[in-house]
Coordinates of C-alpha atoms and ligand atoms in Angstrom, one line a residue:
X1 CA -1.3 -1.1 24.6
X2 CA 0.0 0.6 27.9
X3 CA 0.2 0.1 31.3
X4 CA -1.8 3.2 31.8
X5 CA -4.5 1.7 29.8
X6 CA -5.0 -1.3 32.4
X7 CA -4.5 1.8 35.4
X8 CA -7.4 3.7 34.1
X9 CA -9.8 0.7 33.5
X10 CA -8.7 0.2 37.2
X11 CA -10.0 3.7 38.2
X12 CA -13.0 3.0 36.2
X13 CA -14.0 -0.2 37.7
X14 CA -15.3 -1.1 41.4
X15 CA -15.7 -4.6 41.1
X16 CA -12.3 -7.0 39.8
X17 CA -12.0 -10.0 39.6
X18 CA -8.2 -10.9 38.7
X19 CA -7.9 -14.8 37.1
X20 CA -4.7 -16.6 36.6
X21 CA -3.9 -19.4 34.7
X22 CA -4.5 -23.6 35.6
X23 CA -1.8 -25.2 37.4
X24 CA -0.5 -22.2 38.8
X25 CA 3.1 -21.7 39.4
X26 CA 4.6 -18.8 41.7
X27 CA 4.1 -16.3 39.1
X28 CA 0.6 -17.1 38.7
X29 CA 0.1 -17.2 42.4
X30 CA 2.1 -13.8 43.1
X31 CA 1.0 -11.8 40.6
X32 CA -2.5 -12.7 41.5
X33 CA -1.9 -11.6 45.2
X34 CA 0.4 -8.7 44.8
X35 CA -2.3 -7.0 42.2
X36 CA -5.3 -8.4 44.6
X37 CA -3.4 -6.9 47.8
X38 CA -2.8 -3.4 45.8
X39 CA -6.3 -3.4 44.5
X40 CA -7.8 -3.5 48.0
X41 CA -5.8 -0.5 49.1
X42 CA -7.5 1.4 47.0
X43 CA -11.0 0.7 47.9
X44 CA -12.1 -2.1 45.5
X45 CA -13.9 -5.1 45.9
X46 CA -11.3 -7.8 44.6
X47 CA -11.6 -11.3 43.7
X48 CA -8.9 -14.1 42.9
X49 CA -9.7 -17.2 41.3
X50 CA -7.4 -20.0 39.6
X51 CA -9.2 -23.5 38.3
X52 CA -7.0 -25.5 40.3
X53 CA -5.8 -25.3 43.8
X54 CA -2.7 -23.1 45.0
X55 CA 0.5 -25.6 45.4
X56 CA 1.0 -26.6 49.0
X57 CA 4.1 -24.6 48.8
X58 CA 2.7 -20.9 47.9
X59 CA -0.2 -21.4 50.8
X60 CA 2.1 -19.4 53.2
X61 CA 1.7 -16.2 50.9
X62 CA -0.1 -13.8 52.7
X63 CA -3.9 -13.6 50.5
X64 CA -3.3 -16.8 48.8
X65 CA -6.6 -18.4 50.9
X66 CA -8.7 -16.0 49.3
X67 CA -8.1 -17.7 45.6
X68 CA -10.9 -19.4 44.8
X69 CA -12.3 -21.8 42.2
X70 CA -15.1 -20.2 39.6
X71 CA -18.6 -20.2 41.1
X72 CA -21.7 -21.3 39.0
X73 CA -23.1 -19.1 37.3
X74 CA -20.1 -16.7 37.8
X75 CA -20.6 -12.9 38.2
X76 CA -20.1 -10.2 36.3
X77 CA -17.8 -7.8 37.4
X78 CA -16.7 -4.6 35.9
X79 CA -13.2 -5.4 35.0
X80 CA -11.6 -9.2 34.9
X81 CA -8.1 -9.4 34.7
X82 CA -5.9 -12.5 33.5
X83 CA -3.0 -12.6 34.6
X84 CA 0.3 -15.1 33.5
X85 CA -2.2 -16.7 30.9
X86 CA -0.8 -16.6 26.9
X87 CA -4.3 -17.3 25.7
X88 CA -7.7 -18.2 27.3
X89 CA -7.4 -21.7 27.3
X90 CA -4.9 -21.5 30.1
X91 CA -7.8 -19.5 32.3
X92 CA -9.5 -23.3 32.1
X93 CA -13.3 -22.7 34.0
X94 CA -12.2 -19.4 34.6
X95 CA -12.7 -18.0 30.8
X96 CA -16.6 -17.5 31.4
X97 CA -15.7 -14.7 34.3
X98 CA -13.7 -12.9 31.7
X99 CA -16.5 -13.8 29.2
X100 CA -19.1 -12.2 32.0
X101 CA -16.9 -9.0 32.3
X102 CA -18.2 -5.7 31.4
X103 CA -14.0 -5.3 30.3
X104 CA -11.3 -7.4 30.1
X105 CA -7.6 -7.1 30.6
X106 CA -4.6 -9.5 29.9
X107 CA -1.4 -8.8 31.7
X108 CA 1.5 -11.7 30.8
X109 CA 4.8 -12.1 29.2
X110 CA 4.8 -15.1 27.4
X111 CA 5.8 -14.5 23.2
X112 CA 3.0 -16.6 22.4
X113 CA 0.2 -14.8 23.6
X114 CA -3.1 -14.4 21.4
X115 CA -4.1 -10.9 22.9
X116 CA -7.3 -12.4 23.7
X117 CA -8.8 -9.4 26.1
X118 CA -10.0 -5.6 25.7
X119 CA -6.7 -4.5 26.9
X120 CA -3.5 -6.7 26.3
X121 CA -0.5 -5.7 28.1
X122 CA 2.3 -7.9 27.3
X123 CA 5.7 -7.8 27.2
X124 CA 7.8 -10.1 26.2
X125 CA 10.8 -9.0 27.7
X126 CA 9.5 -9.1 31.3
X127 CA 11.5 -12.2 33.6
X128 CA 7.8 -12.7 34.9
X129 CA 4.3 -11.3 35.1
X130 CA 5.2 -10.4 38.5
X131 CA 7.8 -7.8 37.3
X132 CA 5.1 -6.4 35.2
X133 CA 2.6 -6.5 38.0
X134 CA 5.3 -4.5 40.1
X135 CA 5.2 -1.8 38.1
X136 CA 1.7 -1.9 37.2
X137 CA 1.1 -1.3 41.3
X138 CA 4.0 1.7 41.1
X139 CA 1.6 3.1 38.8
X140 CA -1.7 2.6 41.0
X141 CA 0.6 5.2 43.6
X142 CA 1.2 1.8 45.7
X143 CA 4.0 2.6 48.0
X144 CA 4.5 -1.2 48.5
X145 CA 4.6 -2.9 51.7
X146 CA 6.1 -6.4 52.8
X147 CA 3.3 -8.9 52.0
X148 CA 3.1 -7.3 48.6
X149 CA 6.9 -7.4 48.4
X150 CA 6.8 -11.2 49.0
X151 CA 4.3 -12.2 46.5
X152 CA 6.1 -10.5 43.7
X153 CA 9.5 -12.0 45.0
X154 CA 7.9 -14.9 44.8
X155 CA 6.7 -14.6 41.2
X156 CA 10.4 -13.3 39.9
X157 CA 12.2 -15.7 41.7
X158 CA 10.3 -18.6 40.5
X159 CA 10.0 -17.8 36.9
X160 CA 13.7 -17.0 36.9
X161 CA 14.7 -20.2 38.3
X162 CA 16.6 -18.2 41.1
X163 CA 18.0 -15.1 39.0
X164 CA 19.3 -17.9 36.5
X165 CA 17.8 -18.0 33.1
X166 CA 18.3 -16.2 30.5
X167 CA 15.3 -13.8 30.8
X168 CA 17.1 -12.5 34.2
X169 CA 17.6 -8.6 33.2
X170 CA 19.2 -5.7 35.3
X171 CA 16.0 -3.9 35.6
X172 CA 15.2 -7.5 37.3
X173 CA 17.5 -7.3 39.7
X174 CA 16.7 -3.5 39.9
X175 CA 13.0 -4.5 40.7
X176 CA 13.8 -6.9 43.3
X177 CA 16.2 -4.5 45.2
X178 CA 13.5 -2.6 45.8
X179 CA 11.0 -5.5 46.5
X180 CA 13.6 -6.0 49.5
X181 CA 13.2 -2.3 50.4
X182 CA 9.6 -2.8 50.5
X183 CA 10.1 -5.9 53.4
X184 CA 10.8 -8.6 51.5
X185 CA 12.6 -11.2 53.8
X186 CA 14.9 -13.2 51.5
X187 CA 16.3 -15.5 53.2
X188 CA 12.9 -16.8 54.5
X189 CA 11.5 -16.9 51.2
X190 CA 14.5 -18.9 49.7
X191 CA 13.8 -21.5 52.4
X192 CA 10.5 -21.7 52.0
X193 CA 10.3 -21.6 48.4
X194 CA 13.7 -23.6 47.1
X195 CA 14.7 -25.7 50.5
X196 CA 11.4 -27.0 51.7
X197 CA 11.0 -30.7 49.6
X198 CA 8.8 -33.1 51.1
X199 CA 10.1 -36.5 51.3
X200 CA 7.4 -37.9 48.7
X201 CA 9.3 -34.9 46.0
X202 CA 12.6 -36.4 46.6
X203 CA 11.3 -40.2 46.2
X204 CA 9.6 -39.2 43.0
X205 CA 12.8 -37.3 42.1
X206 CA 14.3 -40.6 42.2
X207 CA 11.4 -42.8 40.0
X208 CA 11.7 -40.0 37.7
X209 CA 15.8 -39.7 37.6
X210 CA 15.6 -43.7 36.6
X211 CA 13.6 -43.0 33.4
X212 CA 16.5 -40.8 31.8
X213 CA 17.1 -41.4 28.2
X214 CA 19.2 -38.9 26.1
X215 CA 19.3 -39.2 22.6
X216 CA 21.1 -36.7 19.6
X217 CA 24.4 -37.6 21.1
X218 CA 23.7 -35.6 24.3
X219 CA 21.9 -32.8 23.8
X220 CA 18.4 -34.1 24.5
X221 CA 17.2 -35.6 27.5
X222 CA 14.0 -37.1 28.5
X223 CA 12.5 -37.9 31.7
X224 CA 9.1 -38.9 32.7
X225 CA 6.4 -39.3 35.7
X226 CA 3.3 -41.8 35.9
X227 CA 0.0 -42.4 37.7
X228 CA 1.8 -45.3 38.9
X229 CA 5.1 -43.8 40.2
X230 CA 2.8 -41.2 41.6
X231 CA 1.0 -43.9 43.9
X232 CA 4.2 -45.9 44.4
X233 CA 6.1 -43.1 46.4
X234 CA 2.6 -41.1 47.6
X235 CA 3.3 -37.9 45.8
X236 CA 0.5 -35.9 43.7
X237 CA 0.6 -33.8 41.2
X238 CA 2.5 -30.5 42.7
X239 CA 5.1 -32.6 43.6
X240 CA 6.1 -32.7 39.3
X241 CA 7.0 -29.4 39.6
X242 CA 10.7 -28.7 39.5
X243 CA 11.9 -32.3 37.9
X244 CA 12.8 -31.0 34.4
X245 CA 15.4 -29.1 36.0
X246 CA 17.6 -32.3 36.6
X247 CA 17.5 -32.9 33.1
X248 CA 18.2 -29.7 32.0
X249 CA 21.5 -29.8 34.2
X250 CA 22.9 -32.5 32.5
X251 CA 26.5 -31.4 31.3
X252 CA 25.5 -30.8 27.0
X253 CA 21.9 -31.1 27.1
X254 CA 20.1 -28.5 25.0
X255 CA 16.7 -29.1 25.3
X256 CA 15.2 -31.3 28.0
X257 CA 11.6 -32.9 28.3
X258 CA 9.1 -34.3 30.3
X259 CA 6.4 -36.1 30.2
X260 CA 3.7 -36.2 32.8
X261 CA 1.1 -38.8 32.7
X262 CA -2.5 -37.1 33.1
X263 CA -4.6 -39.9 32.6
X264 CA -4.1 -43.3 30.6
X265 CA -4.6 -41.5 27.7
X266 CA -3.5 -37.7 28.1
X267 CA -0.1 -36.7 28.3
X268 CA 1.5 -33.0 29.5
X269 CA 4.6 -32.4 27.9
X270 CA 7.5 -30.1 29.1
X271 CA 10.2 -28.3 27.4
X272 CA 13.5 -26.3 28.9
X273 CA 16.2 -25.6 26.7
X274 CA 19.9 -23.8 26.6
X275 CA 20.8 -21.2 24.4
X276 CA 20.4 -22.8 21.1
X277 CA 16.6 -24.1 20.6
X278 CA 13.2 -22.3 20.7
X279 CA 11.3 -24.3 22.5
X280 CA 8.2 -22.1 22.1
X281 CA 8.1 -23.0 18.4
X282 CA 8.6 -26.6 19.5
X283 CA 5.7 -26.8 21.5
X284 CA 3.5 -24.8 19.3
X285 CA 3.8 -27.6 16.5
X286 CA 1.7 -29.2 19.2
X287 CA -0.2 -27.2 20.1
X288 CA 1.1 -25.6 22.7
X289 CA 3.2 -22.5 23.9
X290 CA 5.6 -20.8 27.1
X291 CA 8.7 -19.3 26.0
X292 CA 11.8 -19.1 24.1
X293 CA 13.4 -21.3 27.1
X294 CA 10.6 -23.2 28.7
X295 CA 7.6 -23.9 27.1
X296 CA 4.8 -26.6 27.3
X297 CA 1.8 -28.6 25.7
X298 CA -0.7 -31.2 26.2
X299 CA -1.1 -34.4 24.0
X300 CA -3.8 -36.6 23.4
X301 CA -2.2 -39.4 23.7
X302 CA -0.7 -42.8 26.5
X303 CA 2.4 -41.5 27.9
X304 CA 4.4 -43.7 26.3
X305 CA 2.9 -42.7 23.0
X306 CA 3.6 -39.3 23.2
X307 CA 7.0 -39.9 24.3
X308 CA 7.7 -41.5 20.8
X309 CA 5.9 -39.1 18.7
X310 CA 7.3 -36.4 20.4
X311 CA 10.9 -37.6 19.4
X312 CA 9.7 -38.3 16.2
X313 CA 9.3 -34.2 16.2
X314 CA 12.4 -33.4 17.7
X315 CA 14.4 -35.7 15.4
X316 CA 13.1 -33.9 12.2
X317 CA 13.4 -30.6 14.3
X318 CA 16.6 -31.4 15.1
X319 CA 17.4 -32.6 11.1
X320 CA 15.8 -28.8 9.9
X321 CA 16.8 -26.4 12.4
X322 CA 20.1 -27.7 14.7
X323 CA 23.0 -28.4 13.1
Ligands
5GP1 P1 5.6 -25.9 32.4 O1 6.4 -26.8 31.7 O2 6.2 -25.5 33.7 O3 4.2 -26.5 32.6 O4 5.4 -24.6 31.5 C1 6.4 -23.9 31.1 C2 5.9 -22.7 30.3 O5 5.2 -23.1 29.2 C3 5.0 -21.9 31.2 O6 5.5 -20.6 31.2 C4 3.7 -22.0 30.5 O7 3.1 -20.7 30.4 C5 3.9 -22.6 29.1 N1 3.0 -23.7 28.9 C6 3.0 -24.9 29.5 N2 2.0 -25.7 29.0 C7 1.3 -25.0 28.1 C8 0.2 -25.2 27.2 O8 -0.4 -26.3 27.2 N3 -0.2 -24.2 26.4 C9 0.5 -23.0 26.4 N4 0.0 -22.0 25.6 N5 1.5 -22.7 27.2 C10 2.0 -23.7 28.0
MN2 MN1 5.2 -16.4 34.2

């Protein structure tokens, strides 16, 4: 399906509500805004809503206060859009509002998406959903303005890791020069999105940097976070975000992973990888999903558990697929 499919269920409809997916990141977050900020220009009656709570660090966006959690019994709007989600699951309590919907869309990039609405827009080869969202408001006859500007630059520049991974594109690049035309303030956003840690992030940064293992003579790394470490350094959840990296920047690593302890016996996995591994295939043997280059799941199982039978995975990944 087209873009122009999700503009003219847009024309059609009066009341949207736009969903994005649980722990949201800044795409989630931006594209929700950016689409929400547009929507209102043109007259309709818009609501955001996200299971869980916007990171500390996105609350500055402007429209990010009106994301809320799903009201019981929900509504039942003409259009409900997801947006950043691969399949319903990742809407957690917020399905049943796309469920309610007179129509449904699904805007996202990820490869592993299950095309799960009326409309389905994805594309693959899309840095973020927020470059899709950017284009999706060109089409609504947006001119753009600054706050809209800065949710979307927030989106790309998260889900790019700073213009750095390898789904960074021209037409990227091309997007976010005009994102700056629009008002975009750069440097403000860098600072507030990439140079703003929180003591408790950099003492968990530590906890975590002293569970490093690497095994498959260098090219895997592991690093993990408990309830415990959590406690020890007064950091919560949103402070997890961004840890992975350091073991993806090891010098040789190929595929890094984390392991977040939800509760004593659930366990969210990460995966990041170079150029060499699919990592989306990886976490779909667990049943997860994410990308070619960064990719997720959640296992029922102690941390420490899933730790080993997630390398029991990766070894015989390793002995199939990596030479
Ligand atoms: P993260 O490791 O930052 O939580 O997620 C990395 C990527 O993998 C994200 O783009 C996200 O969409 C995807 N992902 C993470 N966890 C899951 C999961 O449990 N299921 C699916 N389908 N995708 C996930
Ligand atoms: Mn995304």
């Amino acid at each position: 399906m087209r873009m122009i499919d999700i503009v003219e269920a847009i024309h059609e409809s009066n009341s949207i509500a736009l969903i994005t997916h649980i722990n949201p990141d800044g795409d989630a977050v931006g594209s929700l805004i950016a689409l929400m900020l547009a929507l209102d220009k043109m007259g309709k009656s818009v609501y955001g809503y996200c299971q869980d709570d916007v990171p500390k660090s996105l609350c500055f966006l402007d429209g990010a206060d009106r994301i809320s959690k799903p009201t019981d019994p929900v509504e039942r709007y003409d259009l409900a859009v997801a947006l950043d989600c691969s399949d319903r699951e990742r809407m957690g309590d917020c399905a049943s509002i796309m469920d309610m919907a007179i129509r449904s869309a699904n805007i996202d990039h990820h490869r592993s998406n299950t095309y799960y609405a009326d409309i389905n827009i994805v594309h693959e080869d899309a840095s973020a959903t927020g470059e899709m969202i950017y284009e999706l408001v060109q089409q609504l006859e947006d001119t753009g303005d600054k706050n809209i500007a800065e949710a979307l630059y927030t989106a790309i520049v998260t889900d790019t890791g700073g213009f750095s991974f390898s789904n960074t594109t021209a037409r990227t690049h091309r997007v976010i020069a005009n994102l700056i035309e629009w008002g975009a303030e750069v440097t403000e956003l860098s600072t507030r999105l990439f140079r703003n840690h929180s003591p408790e992030w950099i003492r968990l940064l530590g906890e975590a940097i002293n569970t490093l293992k690497i095994y498959h003579e260098g090219r895997v790394s592991t690093l993990y976070v408990t309830r415990e470490m959590l406690q020890k350094v007064g950091a919560s959840e949103e402070h997890i975000n961004g840890i992975i990296q350091y073991g993806k920047d090891i010098s040789g690593v190929e595929l890094a992973v984390f392991f977040r302890e939800v509760d004593p016996s659930t366990t969210k996995v990460s995966f990041r990888s170079g150029s060499l591994i699919d990592v989306s295939a990886l976490a779909q043997k667990f049943g997860g999903g994410g990308h070619k280059r960064a990719s997720g799941c959640t296992i029922n199982l102690p941390l420490f558990k899933a730790h080993k039978y997630t390398m029991e995975v990766i070894d015989n990944y390793f002995r199939e697929t990596v030479k």
